[in-house]
mmCIF file of N, CA and C in Angstrom:
data_model
loop_
_atom_site.group_PDB
_atom_site.id
_atom_site.type_symbol
_atom_site.label_atom_id
_atom_site.label_comp_id
_atom_site.label_asym_id
_atom_site.label_seq_id
_atom_site.Cartn_x
_atom_site.Cartn_y
_atom_site.Cartn_z
ATOM 1 N N ILE A 1 4.230 8.450 -1.441
ATOM 2 C CA ILE A 1 3.372 8.279 -2.601
ATOM 3 C C ILE A 1 3.153 6.782 -2.796
ATOM 4 N N VAL A 2 1.907 6.376 -2.914
ATOM 5 C CA VAL A 2 1.580 4.978 -3.196
ATOM 6 C C VAL A 2 1.114 4.896 -4.640
ATOM 7 N N CYS A 3 1.770 4.018 -5.407
ATOM 8 C CA CYS A 3 1.403 3.791 -6.800
ATOM 9 C C CYS A 3 0.986 2.343 -6.985
ATOM 10 N N GLU A 4 0.351 2.077 -8.098
ATOM 11 C CA GLU A 4 -0.059 0.707 -8.426
ATOM 12 C C GLU A 4 1.010 0.102 -9.339
ATOM 13 N N GLY A 5 1.987 -0.575 -8.755
ATOM 14 C CA GLY A 5 3.017 -1.234 -9.541
ATOM 15 C C GLY A 5 4.402 -0.638 -9.349
ATOM 16 N N GLU A 6 5.406 -1.496 -9.529
ATOM 17 C CA GLU A 6 6.794 -1.100 -9.298
ATOM 18 C C GLU A 6 7.277 -0.041 -10.278
ATOM 19 N N LYS A 7 6.938 -0.182 -11.570
ATOM 20 C CA LYS A 7 7.378 0.805 -12.559
ATOM 21 C C LYS A 7 6.851 2.188 -12.227
ATOM 22 N N ALA A 8 5.603 2.249 -11.838
ATOM 23 C CA ALA A 8 4.997 3.542 -11.501
ATOM 24 C C ALA A 8 5.635 4.126 -10.247
ATOM 25 N N ALA A 9 5.913 3.284 -9.248
ATOM 26 C CA ALA A 9 6.543 3.779 -8.017
ATOM 27 C C ALA A 9 7.955 4.296 -8.297
ATOM 28 N N ASP A 10 8.724 3.564 -9.106
ATOM 29 C CA ASP A 10 10.070 4.037 -9.475
ATOM 30 C C ASP A 10 9.996 5.366 -10.222
ATOM 31 N N ALA A 11 9.045 5.480 -11.135
ATOM 32 C CA ALA A 11 8.887 6.712 -11.900
ATOM 33 C C ALA A 11 8.489 7.879 -10.996
ATOM 34 N N ALA A 12 7.601 7.626 -10.060
ATOM 35 C CA ALA A 12 7.153 8.692 -9.150
ATOM 36 C C ALA A 12 8.319 9.251 -8.347
ATOM 37 N N GLU A 13 9.267 8.390 -7.953
ATOM 38 C CA GLU A 13 10.431 8.887 -7.206
ATOM 39 C C GLU A 13 11.292 9.811 -8.056
ATOM 40 N N HIS A 14 11.319 9.586 -9.372
ATOM 41 C CA HIS A 14 12.075 10.473 -10.269
ATOM 42 C C HIS A 14 11.321 11.766 -10.540
ATOM 43 N N LEU A 15 10.009 11.683 -10.538
ATOM 44 C CA LEU A 15 9.186 12.856 -10.849
ATOM 45 C C LEU A 15 8.987 13.779 -9.654
ATOM 46 N N VAL A 16 8.943 13.229 -8.470
ATOM 47 C CA VAL A 16 8.625 14.002 -7.273
ATOM 48 C C VAL A 16 9.782 13.846 -6.290
ATOM 49 N N LEU A 17 10.775 14.679 -6.425
ATOM 50 C CA LEU A 17 11.953 14.594 -5.571
ATOM 51 C C LEU A 17 11.590 14.934 -4.132
ATOM 52 N N GLY A 18 12.218 14.234 -3.214
ATOM 53 C CA GLY A 18 11.952 14.480 -1.800
ATOM 54 C C GLY A 18 10.833 13.628 -1.234
ATOM 55 N N TYR A 19 10.218 12.804 -2.065
ATOM 56 C CA TYR A 19 9.155 11.907 -1.615
ATOM 57 C C TYR A 19 9.618 10.463 -1.775
ATOM 58 N N VAL A 20 9.053 9.585 -1.004
ATOM 59 C CA VAL A 20 9.285 8.153 -1.146
ATOM 60 C C VAL A 20 8.055 7.576 -1.824
ATOM 61 N N ALA A 21 8.288 6.749 -2.842
ATOM 62 C CA ALA A 21 7.172 6.108 -3.541
ATOM 63 C C ALA A 21 7.243 4.605 -3.307
ATOM 64 N N ILE A 22 6.092 4.017 -3.021
ATOM 65 C CA ILE A 22 6.014 2.580 -2.752
ATOM 66 C C ILE A 22 4.818 1.983 -3.475
ATOM 67 N N THR A 23 4.749 0.668 -3.444
ATOM 68 C CA THR A 23 3.605 -0.052 -3.982
ATOM 69 C C THR A 23 3.421 -1.321 -3.161
ATOM 70 N N SER A 24 2.394 -2.067 -3.480
ATOM 71 C CA SER A 24 2.166 -3.351 -2.816
ATOM 72 C C SER A 24 2.457 -4.468 -3.808
ATOM 73 N N PRO A 25 2.719 -5.675 -3.318
ATOM 74 C CA PRO A 25 2.931 -6.794 -4.240
ATOM 75 C C PRO A 25 1.618 -7.229 -4.874
ATOM 76 N N GLY A 26 1.678 -7.688 -6.099
ATOM 77 C CA GLY A 26 0.486 -8.260 -6.711
ATOM 78 C C GLY A 26 -0.368 -7.331 -7.537
ATOM 79 N N GLY A 27 0.116 -6.149 -7.867
ATOM 80 C CA GLY A 27 -0.633 -5.245 -8.737
ATOM 81 C C GLY A 27 -1.910 -4.726 -8.104
ATOM 82 N N SER A 28 -2.913 -4.513 -8.943
ATOM 83 C CA SER A 28 -4.142 -3.871 -8.469
ATOM 84 C C SER A 28 -4.916 -4.712 -7.458
ATOM 85 N N ASN A 29 -4.626 -6.007 -7.386
ATOM 86 C CA ASN A 29 -5.310 -6.865 -6.413
ATOM 87 C C ASN A 29 -4.458 -7.141 -5.185
ATOM 88 N N GLY A 30 -3.340 -6.444 -5.048
ATOM 89 C CA GLY A 30 -2.409 -6.750 -3.978
ATOM 90 C C GLY A 30 -2.464 -5.883 -2.744
ATOM 91 N N ALA A 31 -3.388 -4.978 -2.667
ATOM 92 C CA ALA A 31 -3.415 -4.054 -1.531
ATOM 93 C C ALA A 31 -3.505 -4.766 -0.190
ATOM 94 N N HIS A 32 -4.270 -5.840 -0.127
ATOM 95 C CA HIS A 32 -4.450 -6.557 1.141
ATOM 96 C C HIS A 32 -3.283 -7.472 1.479
ATOM 97 N N LYS A 33 -2.347 -7.623 0.549
ATOM 98 C CA LYS A 33 -1.196 -8.494 0.785
ATOM 99 C C LYS A 33 -0.018 -7.745 1.400
ATOM 100 N N ALA A 34 -0.093 -6.448 1.485
ATOM 101 C CA ALA A 34 1.033 -5.628 1.930
ATOM 102 C C ALA A 34 0.992 -5.334 3.425
ATOM 103 N N ASP A 35 2.168 -5.102 3.967
ATOM 104 C CA ASP A 35 2.291 -4.604 5.337
ATOM 105 C C ASP A 35 2.427 -3.089 5.229
ATOM 106 N N TRP A 36 1.376 -2.379 5.522
ATOM 107 C CA TRP A 36 1.357 -0.927 5.391
ATOM 108 C C TRP A 36 1.793 -0.227 6.679
ATOM 109 N N SER A 37 2.162 -0.970 7.705
ATOM 110 C CA SER A 37 2.487 -0.358 8.996
ATOM 111 C C SER A 37 3.616 0.687 8.932
ATOM 112 N N PRO A 38 4.587 0.600 8.002
ATOM 113 C CA PRO A 38 5.581 1.677 7.935
ATOM 114 C C PRO A 38 4.985 3.061 7.604
ATOM 115 N N LEU A 39 3.749 3.087 7.132
ATOM 116 C CA LEU A 39 3.108 4.372 6.809
ATOM 117 C C LEU A 39 2.312 4.940 7.986
ATOM 118 N N THR A 40 2.401 4.307 9.125
ATOM 119 C CA THR A 40 1.710 4.804 10.318
ATOM 120 C C THR A 40 2.193 6.220 10.637
ATOM 121 N N GLY A 41 1.239 7.128 10.788
ATOM 122 C CA GLY A 41 1.551 8.507 11.127
ATOM 123 C C GLY A 41 2.067 9.344 9.968
ATOM 124 N N ARG A 42 2.091 8.804 8.773
ATOM 125 C CA ARG A 42 2.626 9.507 7.599
ATOM 126 C C ARG A 42 1.524 10.185 6.795
ATOM 127 N N THR A 43 1.929 11.186 6.024
ATOM 128 C CA THR A 43 1.046 11.815 5.045
ATOM 129 C C THR A 43 1.186 11.011 3.764
ATOM 130 N N VAL A 44 0.085 10.457 3.271
ATOM 131 C CA VAL A 44 0.107 9.554 2.120
ATOM 132 C C VAL A 44 -0.661 10.168 0.961
ATOM 133 N N ILE A 45 -0.028 10.129 -0.213
ATOM 134 C CA ILE A 45 -0.673 10.558 -1.458
ATOM 135 C C ILE A 45 -0.724 9.331 -2.362
ATOM 136 N N ILE A 46 -1.898 8.983 -2.834
ATOM 137 C CA ILE A 46 -2.062 7.821 -3.702
ATOM 138 C C ILE A 46 -2.180 8.306 -5.147
ATOM 139 N N TRP A 47 -1.307 7.761 -6.028
ATOM 140 C CA TRP A 47 -1.308 8.105 -7.447
ATOM 141 C C TRP A 47 -1.842 6.893 -8.204
ATOM 142 N N PRO A 48 -3.155 6.841 -8.475
ATOM 143 C CA PRO A 48 -3.733 5.666 -9.122
ATOM 144 C C PRO A 48 -3.507 5.655 -10.633
ATOM 145 N N ASP A 49 -3.600 4.465 -11.209
ATOM 146 C CA ASP A 49 -3.655 4.347 -12.663
ATOM 147 C C ASP A 49 -4.967 4.966 -13.129
ATOM 148 N N ALA A 50 -4.996 5.411 -14.381
ATOM 149 C CA ALA A 50 -6.190 6.057 -14.934
ATOM 150 C C ALA A 50 -7.138 5.019 -15.524
ATOM 151 N N ASP A 51 -7.695 4.188 -14.668
ATOM 152 C CA ASP A 51 -8.698 3.207 -15.091
ATOM 153 C C ASP A 51 -9.472 2.739 -13.871
ATOM 154 N N ALA A 52 -10.499 1.929 -14.100
ATOM 155 C CA ALA A 52 -11.339 1.470 -12.991
ATOM 156 C C ALA A 52 -10.567 0.626 -11.977
ATOM 157 N N PRO A 53 -9.712 -0.331 -12.411
ATOM 158 C CA PRO A 53 -8.940 -1.071 -11.412
ATOM 159 C C PRO A 53 -8.003 -0.168 -10.609
ATOM 160 N N GLY A 54 -7.464 0.863 -11.252
ATOM 161 C CA GLY A 54 -6.599 1.810 -10.539
ATOM 162 C C GLY A 54 -7.355 2.576 -9.477
ATOM 163 N N ARG A 55 -8.557 2.996 -9.794
ATOM 164 C CA ARG A 55 -9.385 3.724 -8.824
ATOM 165 C C ARG A 55 -9.775 2.807 -7.657
ATOM 166 N N LYS A 56 -10.122 1.562 -7.982
ATOM 167 C CA LYS A 56 -10.488 0.606 -6.934
ATOM 168 C C LYS A 56 -9.290 0.348 -6.017
ATOM 169 N N TYR A 57 -8.108 0.185 -6.616
ATOM 170 C CA TYR A 57 -6.883 -0.024 -5.826
ATOM 171 C C TYR A 57 -6.658 1.163 -4.902
ATOM 172 N N ALA A 58 -6.786 2.368 -5.433
ATOM 173 C CA ALA A 58 -6.581 3.580 -4.631
ATOM 174 C C ALA A 58 -7.558 3.632 -3.463
ATOM 175 N N GLU A 59 -8.816 3.315 -3.720
ATOM 176 C CA GLU A 59 -9.818 3.351 -2.656
ATOM 177 C C GLU A 59 -9.555 2.271 -1.600
ATOM 178 N N THR A 60 -9.102 1.095 -2.038
ATOM 179 C CA THR A 60 -8.795 0.018 -1.102
ATOM 180 C C THR A 60 -7.609 0.395 -0.225
ATOM 181 N N VAL A 61 -6.544 0.894 -0.850
ATOM 182 C CA VAL A 61 -5.365 1.321 -0.084
ATOM 183 C C VAL A 61 -5.747 2.436 0.883
ATOM 184 N N ALA A 62 -6.532 3.387 0.426
ATOM 185 C CA ALA A 62 -6.955 4.486 1.290
ATOM 186 C C ALA A 62 -7.721 3.970 2.505
ATOM 187 N N ALA A 63 -8.613 3.019 2.283
ATOM 188 C CA ALA A 63 -9.393 2.472 3.396
ATOM 189 C C ALA A 63 -8.502 1.757 4.406
ATOM 190 N N ILE A 64 -7.464 1.075 3.917
ATOM 191 C CA ILE A 64 -6.530 0.386 4.809
ATOM 192 C C ILE A 64 -5.704 1.396 5.598
ATOM 193 N N LEU A 65 -5.295 2.478 4.927
ATOM 194 C CA LEU A 65 -4.376 3.438 5.548
ATOM 195 C C LEU A 65 -5.056 4.474 6.437
ATOM 196 N N GLN A 66 -6.306 4.778 6.205
ATOM 197 C CA GLN A 66 -6.963 5.836 6.978
ATOM 198 C C GLN A 66 -6.873 5.652 8.488
ATOM 199 N N PRO A 67 -7.007 4.445 9.014
ATOM 200 C CA PRO A 67 -6.904 4.313 10.470
ATOM 201 C C PRO A 67 -5.493 4.529 11.025
ATOM 202 N N ILE A 68 -4.461 4.437 10.179
ATOM 203 C CA ILE A 68 -3.090 4.522 10.703
ATOM 204 C C ILE A 68 -2.298 5.717 10.198
ATOM 205 N N ALA A 69 -2.637 6.270 9.045
ATOM 206 C CA ALA A 69 -1.867 7.372 8.461
ATOM 207 C C ALA A 69 -2.334 8.715 9.021
ATOM 208 N N ALA A 70 -1.438 9.702 8.963
ATOM 209 C CA ALA A 70 -1.817 11.053 9.398
ATOM 210 C C ALA A 70 -2.878 11.634 8.464
ATOM 211 N N SER A 71 -2.698 11.422 7.156
ATOM 212 C CA SER A 71 -3.695 11.834 6.170
ATOM 213 C C SER A 71 -3.518 10.989 4.920
ATOM 214 N N VAL A 72 -4.606 10.844 4.175
ATOM 215 C CA VAL A 72 -4.589 10.077 2.927
ATOM 216 C C VAL A 72 -5.351 10.878 1.878
ATOM 217 N N THR A 73 -4.674 11.169 0.761
ATOM 218 C CA THR A 73 -5.324 11.834 -0.360
ATOM 219 C C THR A 73 -5.109 11.006 -1.616
ATOM 220 N N ILE A 74 -6.005 11.185 -2.583
ATOM 221 C CA ILE A 74 -5.939 10.450 -3.850
ATOM 222 C C ILE A 74 -5.889 11.458 -4.996
ATOM 223 N N ILE A 75 -4.888 11.285 -5.850
ATOM 224 C CA ILE A 75 -4.742 12.118 -7.050
ATOM 225 C C ILE A 75 -5.800 11.719 -8.073
ATOM 226 N N THR A 76 -6.308 12.682 -8.822
ATOM 227 C CA THR A 76 -7.212 12.413 -9.929
ATOM 228 C C THR A 76 -6.394 12.484 -11.215
ATOM 229 N N PRO A 77 -6.245 11.363 -11.932
ATOM 230 C CA PRO A 77 -5.486 11.414 -13.186
ATOM 231 C C PRO A 77 -6.137 12.376 -14.184
ATOM 232 N N PRO A 78 -5.340 12.958 -15.073
ATOM 233 C CA PRO A 78 -5.912 13.878 -16.069
ATOM 234 C C PRO A 78 -6.954 13.180 -16.945
ATOM 235 N N ASP A 79 -7.921 13.959 -17.439
ATOM 236 C CA ASP A 79 -8.981 13.410 -18.281
ATOM 237 C C ASP A 79 -8.486 13.000 -19.666
ATOM 238 N N ASP A 80 -7.423 13.640 -20.135
ATOM 239 C CA ASP A 80 -6.980 13.435 -21.511
ATOM 240 C C ASP A 80 -5.909 12.352 -21.672
ATOM 241 N N VAL A 81 -5.782 11.458 -20.712
ATOM 242 C CA VAL A 81 -4.789 10.390 -20.804
ATOM 243 C C VAL A 81 -5.475 9.064 -21.149
ATOM 244 N N PRO A 82 -4.739 8.119 -21.745
ATOM 245 C CA PRO A 82 -5.352 6.831 -22.086
ATOM 246 C C PRO A 82 -5.603 5.977 -20.845
ATOM 247 N N PRO A 83 -6.509 5.026 -20.935
ATOM 248 C CA PRO A 83 -6.748 4.127 -19.805
ATOM 249 C C PRO A 83 -5.456 3.419 -19.391
ATOM 250 N N GLY A 84 -5.248 3.321 -18.081
ATOM 251 C CA GLY A 84 -4.053 2.668 -17.555
ATOM 252 C C GLY A 84 -2.871 3.601 -17.359
ATOM 253 N N TRP A 85 -3.000 4.840 -17.784
ATOM 254 C CA TRP A 85 -1.923 5.818 -17.646
ATOM 255 C C TRP A 85 -1.528 5.941 -16.178
ATOM 256 N N ASP A 86 -0.208 6.060 -15.923
ATOM 257 C CA ASP A 86 0.278 6.167 -14.549
ATOM 258 C C ASP A 86 1.545 7.004 -14.487
ATOM 259 N N ALA A 87 2.228 6.986 -13.354
ATOM 260 C CA ALA A 87 3.439 7.782 -13.164
ATOM 261 C C ALA A 87 4.530 7.413 -14.159
ATOM 262 N N ALA A 88 4.614 6.129 -14.535
ATOM 263 C CA ALA A 88 5.620 5.720 -15.519
ATOM 264 C C ALA A 88 5.368 6.402 -16.862
ATOM 265 N N ASP A 89 4.115 6.573 -17.218
ATOM 266 C CA ASP A 89 3.787 7.268 -18.470
ATOM 267 C C ASP A 89 4.124 8.747 -18.366
ATOM 268 N N ALA A 90 3.867 9.344 -17.214
ATOM 269 C CA ALA A 90 4.216 10.759 -17.020
ATOM 270 C C ALA A 90 5.718 10.948 -17.166
ATOM 271 N N LEU A 91 6.511 10.020 -16.651
ATOM 272 C CA LEU A 91 7.964 10.112 -16.780
ATOM 273 C C LEU A 91 8.379 9.979 -18.245
ATOM 274 N N LYS A 92 7.778 9.019 -18.965
ATOM 275 C CA LYS A 92 8.070 8.849 -20.402
ATOM 276 C C LYS A 92 7.717 10.101 -21.189
ATOM 277 N N GLU A 93 6.677 10.800 -20.748
ATOM 278 C CA GLU A 93 6.217 12.015 -21.433
ATOM 279 C C GLU A 93 6.990 13.254 -20.985
ATOM 280 N N ASN A 94 8.021 13.042 -20.154
ATOM 281 C CA ASN A 94 8.885 14.140 -19.676
ATOM 282 C C ASN A 94 8.122 15.247 -18.970
ATOM 283 N N TRP A 95 7.244 14.852 -18.064
ATOM 284 C CA TRP A 95 6.499 15.846 -17.303
ATOM 285 C C TRP A 95 7.451 16.719 -16.504
ATOM 286 N N SER A 96 7.148 17.989 -16.452
ATOM 287 C CA SER A 96 7.952 18.941 -15.673
ATOM 288 C C SER A 96 7.524 18.888 -14.209
ATOM 289 N N PRO A 97 8.390 19.370 -13.309
ATOM 290 C CA PRO A 97 7.989 19.428 -11.896
ATOM 291 C C PRO A 97 6.722 20.260 -11.691
ATOM 292 N N GLU A 98 6.549 21.294 -12.483
ATOM 293 C CA GLU A 98 5.350 22.138 -12.366
ATOM 294 C C GLU A 98 4.088 21.378 -12.767
ATOM 295 N N LYS A 99 4.204 20.577 -13.826
ATOM 296 C CA LYS A 99 3.049 19.807 -14.277
ATOM 297 C C LYS A 99 2.683 18.741 -13.240
ATOM 298 N N VAL A 100 3.695 18.109 -12.648
ATOM 299 C CA VAL A 100 3.443 17.114 -11.595
ATOM 300 C C VAL A 100 2.803 17.796 -10.386
ATOM 301 N N ALA A 101 3.303 18.985 -10.033
ATOM 302 C CA ALA A 101 2.725 19.729 -8.898
ATOM 303 C C ALA A 101 1.259 20.059 -9.175
ATOM 304 N N GLY A 102 0.940 20.382 -10.412
ATOM 305 C CA GLY A 102 -0.451 20.641 -10.784
ATOM 306 C C GLY A 102 -1.319 19.404 -10.618
ATOM 307 N N LEU A 103 -0.754 18.237 -10.965
ATOM 308 C CA LEU A 103 -1.488 16.985 -10.783
ATOM 309 C C LEU A 103 -1.717 16.717 -9.299
ATOM 310 N N PHE A 104 -0.678 16.959 -8.488
ATOM 311 C CA PHE A 104 -0.815 16.739 -7.049
ATOM 312 C C PHE A 104 -1.842 17.686 -6.429
ATOM 313 N N ALA A 105 -2.038 18.828 -7.043
ATOM 314 C CA ALA A 105 -3.036 19.773 -6.543
ATOM 315 C C ALA A 105 -4.458 19.222 -6.697
ATOM 316 N N THR A 106 -4.630 18.200 -7.557
ATOM 317 C CA THR A 106 -5.955 17.592 -7.735
ATOM 318 C C THR A 106 -6.270 16.580 -6.641
ATOM 319 N N ALA A 107 -5.298 16.260 -5.806
ATOM 320 C CA ALA A 107 -5.510 15.236 -4.773
ATOM 321 C C ALA A 107 -6.605 15.684 -3.807
ATOM 322 N N THR A 108 -7.509 14.764 -3.535
ATOM 323 C CA THR A 108 -8.599 15.046 -2.606
ATOM 324 C C THR A 108 -8.537 14.065 -1.442
ATOM 325 N N PRO A 109 -8.992 14.469 -0.275
ATOM 326 C CA PRO A 109 -8.983 13.554 0.871
ATOM 327 C C PRO A 109 -9.780 12.295 0.577
ATOM 328 N N ALA A 110 -9.237 11.173 0.996
ATOM 329 C CA ALA A 110 -9.947 9.906 0.820
ATOM 330 C C ALA A 110 -11.187 9.905 1.698
ATOM 331 N N THR A 111 -12.221 9.226 1.230
ATOM 332 C CA THR A 111 -13.464 9.139 2.011
ATOM 333 C C THR A 111 -13.310 8.096 3.097
ATOM 334 N N ALA A 112 -14.269 8.023 3.986
ATOM 335 C CA ALA A 112 -14.212 7.097 5.125
ATOM 336 C C ALA A 112 -14.040 5.660 4.659
ATOM 337 N N ALA A 113 -13.335 4.894 5.459
ATOM 338 C CA ALA A 113 -13.053 3.496 5.133
ATOM 339 C C ALA A 113 -14.337 2.683 5.050
ATOM 340 N N THR A 114 -14.371 1.782 4.094
ATOM 341 C CA THR A 114 -15.512 0.886 3.968
ATOM 342 C C THR A 114 -15.155 -0.456 4.580
ATOM 343 N N PRO A 115 -16.111 -1.162 5.171
ATOM 344 C CA PRO A 115 -15.814 -2.437 5.814
ATOM 345 C C PRO A 115 -15.178 -3.452 4.873
ATOM 346 N N SER A 116 -15.601 -3.511 3.605
ATOM 347 C CA SER A 116 -15.041 -4.504 2.682
ATOM 348 C C SER A 116 -13.571 -4.235 2.410
ATOM 349 N N ALA A 117 -13.163 -2.999 2.420
ATOM 350 C CA ALA A 117 -11.772 -2.670 2.132
ATOM 351 C C ALA A 117 -10.867 -2.910 3.326
ATOM 352 N N THR A 118 -11.430 -2.957 4.504
ATOM 353 C CA THR A 118 -10.599 -3.122 5.693
ATOM 354 C C THR A 118 -10.708 -4.520 6.284
ATOM 355 N N LYS A 119 -11.103 -5.505 5.468
ATOM 356 C CA LYS A 119 -11.311 -6.850 5.988
ATOM 357 C C LYS A 119 -10.014 -7.528 6.405
ATOM 358 N N ARG A 120 -8.875 -7.118 5.873
ATOM 359 C CA ARG A 120 -7.600 -7.740 6.190
ATOM 360 C C ARG A 120 -7.169 -7.341 7.581
ATOM 361 N N SER A 121 -6.637 -8.261 8.303
ATOM 362 C CA SER A 121 -6.090 -7.955 9.619
ATOM 363 C C SER A 121 -4.710 -7.364 9.427
ATOM 364 N N ASN A 122 -4.553 -6.109 9.718
ATOM 365 C CA ASN A 122 -3.280 -5.423 9.547
ATOM 366 C C ASN A 122 -2.402 -5.665 10.757
ATOM 367 N N ARG A 123 -1.107 -5.886 10.522
ATOM 368 C CA ARG A 123 -0.187 -6.140 11.617
ATOM 369 C C ARG A 123 -0.169 -4.999 12.623
ATOM 370 N N SER A 124 -0.428 -3.794 12.159
ATOM 371 C CA SER A 124 -0.352 -2.648 13.065
ATOM 372 C C SER A 124 -1.500 -2.619 14.077
ATOM 373 N N ASP A 125 -2.570 -3.401 13.823
ATOM 374 C CA ASP A 125 -3.677 -3.390 14.778
ATOM 375 C C ASP A 125 -3.729 -4.685 15.599
ATOM 376 N N CYS A 126 -2.635 -5.393 15.658
ATOM 377 C CA CYS A 126 -2.545 -6.635 16.422
ATOM 378 C C CYS A 126 -1.483 -6.449 17.492
ATOM 379 N N SER A 127 -1.878 -6.526 18.729
ATOM 380 C CA SER A 127 -0.914 -6.354 19.812
ATOM 381 C C SER A 127 -0.730 -7.667 20.549
ATOM 382 N N SER A 128 0.305 -7.733 21.361
ATOM 383 C CA SER A 128 0.581 -8.972 22.096
ATOM 384 C C SER A 128 -0.549 -9.325 23.052
ATOM 385 N N SER A 129 -1.359 -8.350 23.452
ATOM 386 C CA SER A 129 -2.473 -8.651 24.349
ATOM 387 C C SER A 129 -3.569 -9.440 23.638
ATOM 388 N N ASP A 130 -3.529 -9.495 22.289
ATOM 389 C CA ASP A 130 -4.500 -10.255 21.526
ATOM 390 C C ASP A 130 -4.163 -11.749 21.490
ATOM 391 N N TRP A 131 -2.970 -12.124 21.915
ATOM 392 C CA TRP A 131 -2.499 -13.498 21.816
ATOM 393 C C TRP A 131 -2.855 -14.275 23.076
ATOM 394 N N GLN A 132 -3.132 -15.564 22.900
ATOM 395 C CA GLN A 132 -3.380 -16.420 24.048
ATOM 396 C C GLN A 132 -2.052 -16.741 24.726
ATOM 397 N N GLU A 133 -2.143 -17.108 26.005
ATOM 398 C CA GLU A 133 -0.956 -17.523 26.758
ATOM 399 C C GLU A 133 -0.429 -18.821 26.144
ATOM 400 N N PRO A 134 0.888 -18.947 25.909
ATOM 401 C CA PRO A 134 1.404 -20.179 25.305
ATOM 402 C C PRO A 134 1.242 -21.373 26.239
ATOM 403 N N LEU A 135 1.049 -22.527 25.646
ATOM 404 C CA LEU A 135 0.920 -23.764 26.406
ATOM 405 C C LEU A 135 2.310 -24.360 26.622
ATOM 406 N N PRO A 136 2.552 -24.957 27.780
ATOM 407 C CA PRO A 136 3.867 -25.567 28.015
ATOM 408 C C PRO A 136 4.039 -26.824 27.160
ATOM 409 N N LEU A 137 5.273 -27.055 26.736
ATOM 410 C CA LEU A 137 5.588 -28.274 26.001
ATOM 411 C C LEU A 137 5.787 -29.395 27.003
ATOM 412 N N THR A 138 5.196 -30.525 26.722
ATOM 413 C CA THR A 138 5.334 -31.657 27.634
ATOM 414 C C THR A 138 5.822 -32.871 26.869
ATOM 415 N N TRP A 139 6.561 -33.693 27.568
ATOM 416 C CA TRP A 139 7.036 -34.955 27.006
ATOM 417 C C TRP A 139 6.977 -35.963 28.132
ATOM 418 N N GLU A 140 6.323 -37.089 27.911
ATOM 419 C CA GLU A 140 6.083 -38.048 28.976
ATOM 420 C C GLU A 140 7.329 -38.803 29.412
ATOM 421 N N SER A 141 8.338 -38.894 28.605
ATOM 422 C CA SER A 141 9.513 -39.678 28.914
ATOM 423 C C SER A 141 10.674 -38.769 29.306
ATOM 424 N N SER A 142 11.519 -39.241 30.181
ATOM 425 C CA SER A 142 12.696 -38.469 30.558
ATOM 426 C C SER A 142 13.822 -38.672 29.542
ATOM 427 N N GLN A 143 13.661 -39.652 28.654
ATOM 428 C CA GLN A 143 14.654 -39.918 27.612
ATOM 429 C C GLN A 143 14.398 -39.027 26.397
ATOM 430 N N PRO A 144 15.483 -38.627 25.742
ATOM 431 C CA PRO A 144 15.287 -37.837 24.529
ATOM 432 C C PRO A 144 14.538 -38.643 23.473
ATOM 433 N N ARG A 145 13.766 -37.931 22.693
ATOM 434 C CA ARG A 145 13.011 -38.587 21.638
ATOM 435 C C ARG A 145 13.983 -38.975 20.516
ATOM 436 N N PRO A 146 13.900 -40.199 19.979
ATOM 437 C CA PRO A 146 14.824 -40.614 18.925
ATOM 438 C C PRO A 146 14.519 -39.883 17.610
ATOM 439 N N TYR A 147 15.598 -39.642 16.880
ATOM 440 C CA TYR A 147 15.451 -39.017 15.568
ATOM 441 C C TYR A 147 14.871 -40.034 14.592
ATOM 442 N N PRO A 148 13.885 -39.694 13.785
ATOM 443 C CA PRO A 148 13.260 -40.685 12.887
ATOM 444 C C PRO A 148 14.259 -41.256 11.967
#
């Protein structure tokens, strides 16, 4: 489960037993700062905050993960929650496992990745064949270089 923020990720782990919840550094603008390669081949569910930045974060993360994850779905927050509502709020509201399962049932497959969302070079798509051959180190003198 990918959430927007540490509090929400911690709460999601309490609400959805048997799942691992993570987030990226930097809040809603941090998706491109994360190393998502540990999610390669995984089934990913994104639990966005109930606001426009949360939806944008979810779409950005989905676009980054689609080329590497087994599947990516995005939960739709309930209509009757305040803006910014997230997993931490669901935990505060004592959501039952059944209610959380109902929310997860709203998850829909993420749409195709957009070029703007995938602009970051992900470590998982960089192989050693992309690197130039290293240049040899040379020193003109046979004497060691003095320490400044």
